[in-house]
Coordinates of C-alpha atoms and ligand atoms in Angstrom, one line a residue:
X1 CA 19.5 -43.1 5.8
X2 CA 18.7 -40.6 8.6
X3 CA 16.5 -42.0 11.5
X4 CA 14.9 -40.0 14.1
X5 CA 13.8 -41.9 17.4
X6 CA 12.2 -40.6 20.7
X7 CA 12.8 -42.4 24.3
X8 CA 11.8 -41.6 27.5
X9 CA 13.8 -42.0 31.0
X10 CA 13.0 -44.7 33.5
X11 CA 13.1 -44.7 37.6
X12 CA 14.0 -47.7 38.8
X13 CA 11.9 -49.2 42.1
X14 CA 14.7 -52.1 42.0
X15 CA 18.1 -50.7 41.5
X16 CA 21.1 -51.9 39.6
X17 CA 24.3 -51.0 41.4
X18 CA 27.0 -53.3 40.1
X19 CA 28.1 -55.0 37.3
X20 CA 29.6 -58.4 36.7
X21 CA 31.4 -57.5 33.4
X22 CA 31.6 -53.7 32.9
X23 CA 32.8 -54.0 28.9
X24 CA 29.4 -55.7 28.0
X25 CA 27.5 -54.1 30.9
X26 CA 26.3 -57.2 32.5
X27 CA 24.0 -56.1 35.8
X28 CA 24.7 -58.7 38.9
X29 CA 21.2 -58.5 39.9
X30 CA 17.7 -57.9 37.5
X31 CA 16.2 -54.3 38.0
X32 CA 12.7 -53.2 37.6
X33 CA 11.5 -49.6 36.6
X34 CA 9.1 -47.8 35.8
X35 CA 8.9 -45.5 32.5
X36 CA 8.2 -42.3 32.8
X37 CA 6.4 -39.6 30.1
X38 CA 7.8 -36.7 31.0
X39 CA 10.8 -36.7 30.3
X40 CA 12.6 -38.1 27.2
X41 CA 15.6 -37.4 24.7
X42 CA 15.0 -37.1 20.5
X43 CA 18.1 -38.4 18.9
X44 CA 19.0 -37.9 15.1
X45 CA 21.6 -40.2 13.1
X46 CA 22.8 -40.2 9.7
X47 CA 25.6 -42.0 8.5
X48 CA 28.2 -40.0 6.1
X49 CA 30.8 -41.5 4.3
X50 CA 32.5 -38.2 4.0
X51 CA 33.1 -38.3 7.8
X52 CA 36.1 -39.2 9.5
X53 CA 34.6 -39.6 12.9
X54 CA 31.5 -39.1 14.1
X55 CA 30.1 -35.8 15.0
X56 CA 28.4 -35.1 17.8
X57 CA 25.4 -32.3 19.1
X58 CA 24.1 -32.8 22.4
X59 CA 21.3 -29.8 22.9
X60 CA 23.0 -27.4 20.4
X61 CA 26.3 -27.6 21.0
X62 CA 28.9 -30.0 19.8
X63 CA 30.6 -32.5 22.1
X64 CA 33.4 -35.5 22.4
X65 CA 32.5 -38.0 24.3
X66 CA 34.4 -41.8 24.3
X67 CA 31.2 -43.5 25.6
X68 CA 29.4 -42.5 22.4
X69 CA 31.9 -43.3 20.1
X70 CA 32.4 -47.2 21.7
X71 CA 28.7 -47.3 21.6
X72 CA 28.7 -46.6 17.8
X73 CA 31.5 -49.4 17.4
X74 CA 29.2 -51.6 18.2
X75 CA 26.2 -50.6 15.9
X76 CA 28.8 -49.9 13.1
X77 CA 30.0 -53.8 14.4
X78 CA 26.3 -54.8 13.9
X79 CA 25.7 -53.9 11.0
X80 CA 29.0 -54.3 9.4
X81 CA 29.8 -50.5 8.1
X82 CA 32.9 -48.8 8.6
X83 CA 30.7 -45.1 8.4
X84 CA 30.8 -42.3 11.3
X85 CA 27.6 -40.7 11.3
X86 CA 25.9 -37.3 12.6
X87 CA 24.4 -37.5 16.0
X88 CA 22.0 -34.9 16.8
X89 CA 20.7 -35.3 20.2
X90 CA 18.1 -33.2 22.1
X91 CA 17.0 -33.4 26.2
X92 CA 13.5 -32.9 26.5
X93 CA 14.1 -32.6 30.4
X94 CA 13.2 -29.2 32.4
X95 CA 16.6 -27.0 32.8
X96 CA 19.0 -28.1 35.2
X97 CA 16.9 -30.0 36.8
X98 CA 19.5 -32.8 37.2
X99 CA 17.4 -35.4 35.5
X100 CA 18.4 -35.6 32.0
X101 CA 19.2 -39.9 32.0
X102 CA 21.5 -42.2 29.9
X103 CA 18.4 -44.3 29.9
X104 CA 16.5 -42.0 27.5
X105 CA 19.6 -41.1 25.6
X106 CA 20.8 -44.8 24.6
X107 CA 17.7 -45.6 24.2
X108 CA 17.2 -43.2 21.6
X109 CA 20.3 -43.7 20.4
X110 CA 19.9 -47.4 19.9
X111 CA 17.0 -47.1 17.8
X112 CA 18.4 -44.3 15.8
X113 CA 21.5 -45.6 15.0
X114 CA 20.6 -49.1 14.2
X115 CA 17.9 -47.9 12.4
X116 CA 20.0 -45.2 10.1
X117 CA 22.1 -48.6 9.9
X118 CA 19.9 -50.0 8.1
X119 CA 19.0 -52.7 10.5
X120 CA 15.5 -53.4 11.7
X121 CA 16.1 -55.1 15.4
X122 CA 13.9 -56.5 17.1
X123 CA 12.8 -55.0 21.0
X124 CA 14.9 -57.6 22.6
X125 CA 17.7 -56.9 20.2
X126 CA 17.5 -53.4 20.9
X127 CA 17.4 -53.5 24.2
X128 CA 20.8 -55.6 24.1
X129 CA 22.4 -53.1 22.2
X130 CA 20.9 -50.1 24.2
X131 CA 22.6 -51.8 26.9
X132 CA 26.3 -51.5 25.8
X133 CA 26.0 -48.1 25.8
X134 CA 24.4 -47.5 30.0
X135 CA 22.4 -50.3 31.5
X136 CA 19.9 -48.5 32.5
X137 CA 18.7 -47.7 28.9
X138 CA 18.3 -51.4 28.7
X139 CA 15.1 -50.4 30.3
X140 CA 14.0 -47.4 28.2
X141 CA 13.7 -49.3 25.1
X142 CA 9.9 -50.6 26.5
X143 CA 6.7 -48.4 28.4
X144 CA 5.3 -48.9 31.9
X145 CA 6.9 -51.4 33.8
X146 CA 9.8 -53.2 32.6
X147 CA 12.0 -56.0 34.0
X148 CA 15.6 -55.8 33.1
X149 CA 16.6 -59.7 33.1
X150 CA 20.6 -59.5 34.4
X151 CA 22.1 -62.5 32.9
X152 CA 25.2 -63.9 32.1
X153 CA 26.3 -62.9 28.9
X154 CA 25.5 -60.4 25.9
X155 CA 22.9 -62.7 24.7
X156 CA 21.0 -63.3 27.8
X157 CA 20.8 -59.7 29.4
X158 CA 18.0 -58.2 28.5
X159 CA 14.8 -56.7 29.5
X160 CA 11.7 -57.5 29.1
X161 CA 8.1 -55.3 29.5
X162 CA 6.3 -56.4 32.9
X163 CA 3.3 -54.1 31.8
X164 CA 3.5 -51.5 28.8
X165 CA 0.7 -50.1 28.7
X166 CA -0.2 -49.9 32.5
X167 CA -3.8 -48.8 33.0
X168 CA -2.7 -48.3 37.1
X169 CA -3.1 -44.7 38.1
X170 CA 0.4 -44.4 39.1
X171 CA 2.6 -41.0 39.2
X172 CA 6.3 -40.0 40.2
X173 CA 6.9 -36.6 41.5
X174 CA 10.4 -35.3 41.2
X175 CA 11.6 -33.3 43.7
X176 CA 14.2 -31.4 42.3
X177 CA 17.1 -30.0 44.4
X178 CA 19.7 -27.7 43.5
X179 CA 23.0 -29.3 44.3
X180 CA 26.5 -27.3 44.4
X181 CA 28.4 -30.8 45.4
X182 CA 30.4 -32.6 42.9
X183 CA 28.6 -35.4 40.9
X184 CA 29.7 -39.1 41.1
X185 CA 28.3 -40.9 37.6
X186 CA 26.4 -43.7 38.0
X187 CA 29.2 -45.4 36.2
X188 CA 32.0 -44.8 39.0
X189 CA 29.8 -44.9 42.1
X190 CA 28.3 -48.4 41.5
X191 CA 32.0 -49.8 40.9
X192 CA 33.5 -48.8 43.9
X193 CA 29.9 -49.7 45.8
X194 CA 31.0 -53.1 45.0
X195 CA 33.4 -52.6 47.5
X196 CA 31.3 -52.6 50.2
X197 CA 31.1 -55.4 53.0
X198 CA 27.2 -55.6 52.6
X199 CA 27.9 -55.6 48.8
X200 CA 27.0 -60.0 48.8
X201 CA 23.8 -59.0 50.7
X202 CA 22.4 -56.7 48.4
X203 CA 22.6 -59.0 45.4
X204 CA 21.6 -61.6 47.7
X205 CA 18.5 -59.9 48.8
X206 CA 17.7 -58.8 45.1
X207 CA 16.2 -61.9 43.5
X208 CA 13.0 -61.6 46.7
X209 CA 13.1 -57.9 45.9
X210 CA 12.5 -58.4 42.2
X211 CA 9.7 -61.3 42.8
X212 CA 7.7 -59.0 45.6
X213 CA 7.8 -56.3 43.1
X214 CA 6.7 -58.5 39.8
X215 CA 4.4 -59.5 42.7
X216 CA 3.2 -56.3 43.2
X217 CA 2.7 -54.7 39.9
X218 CA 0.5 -58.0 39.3
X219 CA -2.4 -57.4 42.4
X220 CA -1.9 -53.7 42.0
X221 CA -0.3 -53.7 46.0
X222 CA 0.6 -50.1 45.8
X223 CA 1.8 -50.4 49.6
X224 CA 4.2 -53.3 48.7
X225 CA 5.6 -51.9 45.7
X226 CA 6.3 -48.4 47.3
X227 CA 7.5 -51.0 50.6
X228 CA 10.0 -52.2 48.1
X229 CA 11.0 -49.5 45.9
X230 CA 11.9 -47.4 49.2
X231 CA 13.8 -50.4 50.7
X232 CA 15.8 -51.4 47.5
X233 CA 16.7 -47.5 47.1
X234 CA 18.0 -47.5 51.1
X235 CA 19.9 -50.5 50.4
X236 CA 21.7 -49.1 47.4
X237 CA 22.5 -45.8 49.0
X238 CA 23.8 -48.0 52.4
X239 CA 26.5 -49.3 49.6
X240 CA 27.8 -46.2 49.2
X241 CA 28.0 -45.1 52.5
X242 CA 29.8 -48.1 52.9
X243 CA 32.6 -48.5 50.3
X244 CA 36.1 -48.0 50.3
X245 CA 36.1 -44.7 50.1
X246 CA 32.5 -43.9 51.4
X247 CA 30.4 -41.6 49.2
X248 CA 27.2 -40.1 49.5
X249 CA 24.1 -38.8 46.9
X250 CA 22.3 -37.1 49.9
X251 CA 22.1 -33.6 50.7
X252 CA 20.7 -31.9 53.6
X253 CA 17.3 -31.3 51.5
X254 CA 17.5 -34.9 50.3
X255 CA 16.8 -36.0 53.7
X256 CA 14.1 -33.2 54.2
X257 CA 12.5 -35.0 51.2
X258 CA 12.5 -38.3 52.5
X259 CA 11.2 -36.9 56.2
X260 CA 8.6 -35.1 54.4
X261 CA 7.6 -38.4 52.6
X262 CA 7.2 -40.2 56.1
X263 CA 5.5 -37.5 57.3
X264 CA 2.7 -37.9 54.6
X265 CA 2.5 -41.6 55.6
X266 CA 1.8 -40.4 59.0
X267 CA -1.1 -38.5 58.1
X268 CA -2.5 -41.4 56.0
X269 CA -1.9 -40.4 52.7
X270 CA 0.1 -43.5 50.8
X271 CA 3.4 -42.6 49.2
X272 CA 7.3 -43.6 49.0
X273 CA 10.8 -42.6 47.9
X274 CA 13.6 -43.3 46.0
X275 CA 16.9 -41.2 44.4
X276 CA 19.6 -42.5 42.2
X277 CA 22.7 -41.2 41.6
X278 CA 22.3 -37.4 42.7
X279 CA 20.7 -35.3 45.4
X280 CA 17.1 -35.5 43.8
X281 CA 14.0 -37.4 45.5
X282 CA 11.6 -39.2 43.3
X283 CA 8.2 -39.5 45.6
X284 CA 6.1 -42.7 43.7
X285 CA 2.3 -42.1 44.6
X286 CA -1.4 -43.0 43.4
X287 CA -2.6 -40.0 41.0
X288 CA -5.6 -39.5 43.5
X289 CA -3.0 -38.2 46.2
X290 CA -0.8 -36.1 43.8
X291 CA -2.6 -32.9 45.2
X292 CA -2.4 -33.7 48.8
X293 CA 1.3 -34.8 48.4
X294 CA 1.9 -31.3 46.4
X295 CA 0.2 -29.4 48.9
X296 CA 2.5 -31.2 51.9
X297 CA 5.4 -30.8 49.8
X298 CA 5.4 -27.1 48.8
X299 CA 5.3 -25.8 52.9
X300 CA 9.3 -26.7 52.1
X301 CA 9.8 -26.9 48.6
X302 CA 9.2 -24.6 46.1
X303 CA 6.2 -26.0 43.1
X304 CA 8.3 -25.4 40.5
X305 CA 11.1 -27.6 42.2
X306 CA 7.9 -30.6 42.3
X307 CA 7.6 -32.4 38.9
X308 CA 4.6 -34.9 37.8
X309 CA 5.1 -37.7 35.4
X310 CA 3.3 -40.4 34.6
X311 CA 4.0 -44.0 33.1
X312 CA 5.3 -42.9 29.8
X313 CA 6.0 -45.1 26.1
X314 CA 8.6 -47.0 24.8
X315 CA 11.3 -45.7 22.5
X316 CA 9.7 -45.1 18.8
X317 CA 11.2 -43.6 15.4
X318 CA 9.3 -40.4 14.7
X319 CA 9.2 -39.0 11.4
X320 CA 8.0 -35.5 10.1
X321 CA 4.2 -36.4 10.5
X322 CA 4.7 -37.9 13.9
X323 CA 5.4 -41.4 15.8
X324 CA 6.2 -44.0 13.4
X325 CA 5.0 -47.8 14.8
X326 CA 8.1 -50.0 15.9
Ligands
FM0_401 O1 18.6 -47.2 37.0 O2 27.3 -47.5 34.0 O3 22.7 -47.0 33.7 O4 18.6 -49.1 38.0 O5 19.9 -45.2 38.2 O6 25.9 -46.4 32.3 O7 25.4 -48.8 33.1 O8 23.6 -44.8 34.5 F1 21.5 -44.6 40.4 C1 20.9 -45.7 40.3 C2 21.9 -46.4 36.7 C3 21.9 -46.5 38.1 C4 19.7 -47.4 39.1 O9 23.2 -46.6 36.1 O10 25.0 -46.8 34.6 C5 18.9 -47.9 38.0 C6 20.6 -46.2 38.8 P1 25.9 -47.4 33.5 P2 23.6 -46.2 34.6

């Protein structure tokens, strides 16, 4: 069977940075994000018993890639096949604009292959499996604001959906800046992270993190959850700058960003930041500020560097005529 599905990216406002067991991809601390609608990744699969490994098409052109191929050892592990398949994969993410996710993509992927498997998994299930392949897809498998629950084993990390269908007028503008310096992956720069002295803090700090934040997506405390978002995202980039060897995501316009941010606060208008593993700045806002935040922005950045998304869906299988219900 061939199985198309759709998922979108997420931005987390209370980071994972560290795993306990990095085969299974079991966080050490819960995360919370947000989904986002505008950018996502559409993901074919088709098993072939004529193959003799699986092919793979990442936005036109074909690719190897190990990750991909453990990741379809587990579905194939799943669902009890021995089959490679055909893996068309599309990002639906402006050009190099540094944002394209391995939420969206396992995600998508998840849904697609176990689907084309012929399995019909439940959200929780999926979500499991859309973890082995990057833990922040875990995420990506629900809409609006989800909680990825870290625990122990393959059975009890999870995530679950806080709010999917969020009615709160939220927004994330992406700030996206051109970087020439070499990337660290997610993968690598949370692992050596956990070398950091202040590593036991941060997952001891993450459990009141996570409860202000369910706390604030509750009573609709924009202030606390941009208070915590901000402060989670510090803490994770203080990792890095703390590890054995130090490393940084910030460039000099990175820091503009975040000044420019402040700034806005200053002048009364409610906003905050966070960045993951690159030089971009995420700004999290109320859609009623978007055009004074915008206007502030673009005296140093230019407007088509500022990108606007919204709370966006979960992951779905679409078919010819559209979005197919999961
Ligand atoms: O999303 O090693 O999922 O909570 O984006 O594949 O499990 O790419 F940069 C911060 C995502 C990390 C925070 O890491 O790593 C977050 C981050 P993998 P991911």
């Amino acid at each position: 069977m061939k199985k198309t599905a759709r998922a979108h990216t997420n931005i987390a406002l209370v980071k994972y940075w560290g795993k306990k067991d990095t085969d299974l991809i079991i966080p050490m601390n819960g995360s919370i994000s947000l989904t986002l609608d505008h950018f996502y990744t559409d993901t074919t699969v088709e098993f072939d018993p004529s193959l003799t490994a699986d092919s793979f098409i990442l936005d036109g052109q074909a690719k190897q890639d190990q990750k991909l191929v453990h990741f379809m050892n587990h579905v194939r592990k799943l669902a009890n096949i021995k089959t490679f398949a055909h893996i068309n994969s599309t990002n639906h993410v402006p050009t190099a604009a540094g944002l394209a996710s391995s939420s969206s993509a396992y995600a998508a992927l998840a849904l697609a292959a176990s689907s084309a498997a012929g399995l019909n998994l439940t959200a929780k299930d999926l979500s499991r499996l859309a973890r082995k392949g990057s833990g922040s897809a875990t995420r990506s498998i629900y809409g609006g604001f989800v909680e990825w629950i870290a625990g122990e084993d393959d059975l009890t990390s999870y995530a679950v959906p806080l709010e999917e269908h969020t009615s709160w007028k939220i927004a994330m503008i992406a700030i996206v800046l051109n970087s020439a310096q070499k990337k660290i992956s997610s993968r690598a720069g949370m692992q050596t992270a956990q070398t950091s002295p202040y590593y036991p803090a941060w997952v001891k700090t993450a459990n009141d993190d996570l409860k202000s934040m369910r706390q604030a997506i509750e009573t609709r405390d924009f202030e606390l959850l941009g208070t915590v978002a901000e402060s989670s995202a510090l803490k994770m980039h203080a990792l890095n700058l703390s590890s054995k060897p130090h490393f940084s995501y910030f460039m000099p316009e990175s820091i503009i960003a975040m000044q420019k941010v402040e700034e806005l606060r200053t002048m009364g208008i409610p906003c905050y930041y966070t960045m993951d593993a690159g030089p971009n700045v995420k700004v999290i806002c109320e859609e009623e500020n978007i055009a004074a935040i915008i206007d502030h922005l673009s005296k140093v950045f230019g407007k088509d560097q500022l990108l606007v998304a919204h709370p966006g869906e979960g992951a779905k299988l679409i078919t010819n005529e559209g979005i197919e219900a999961k």
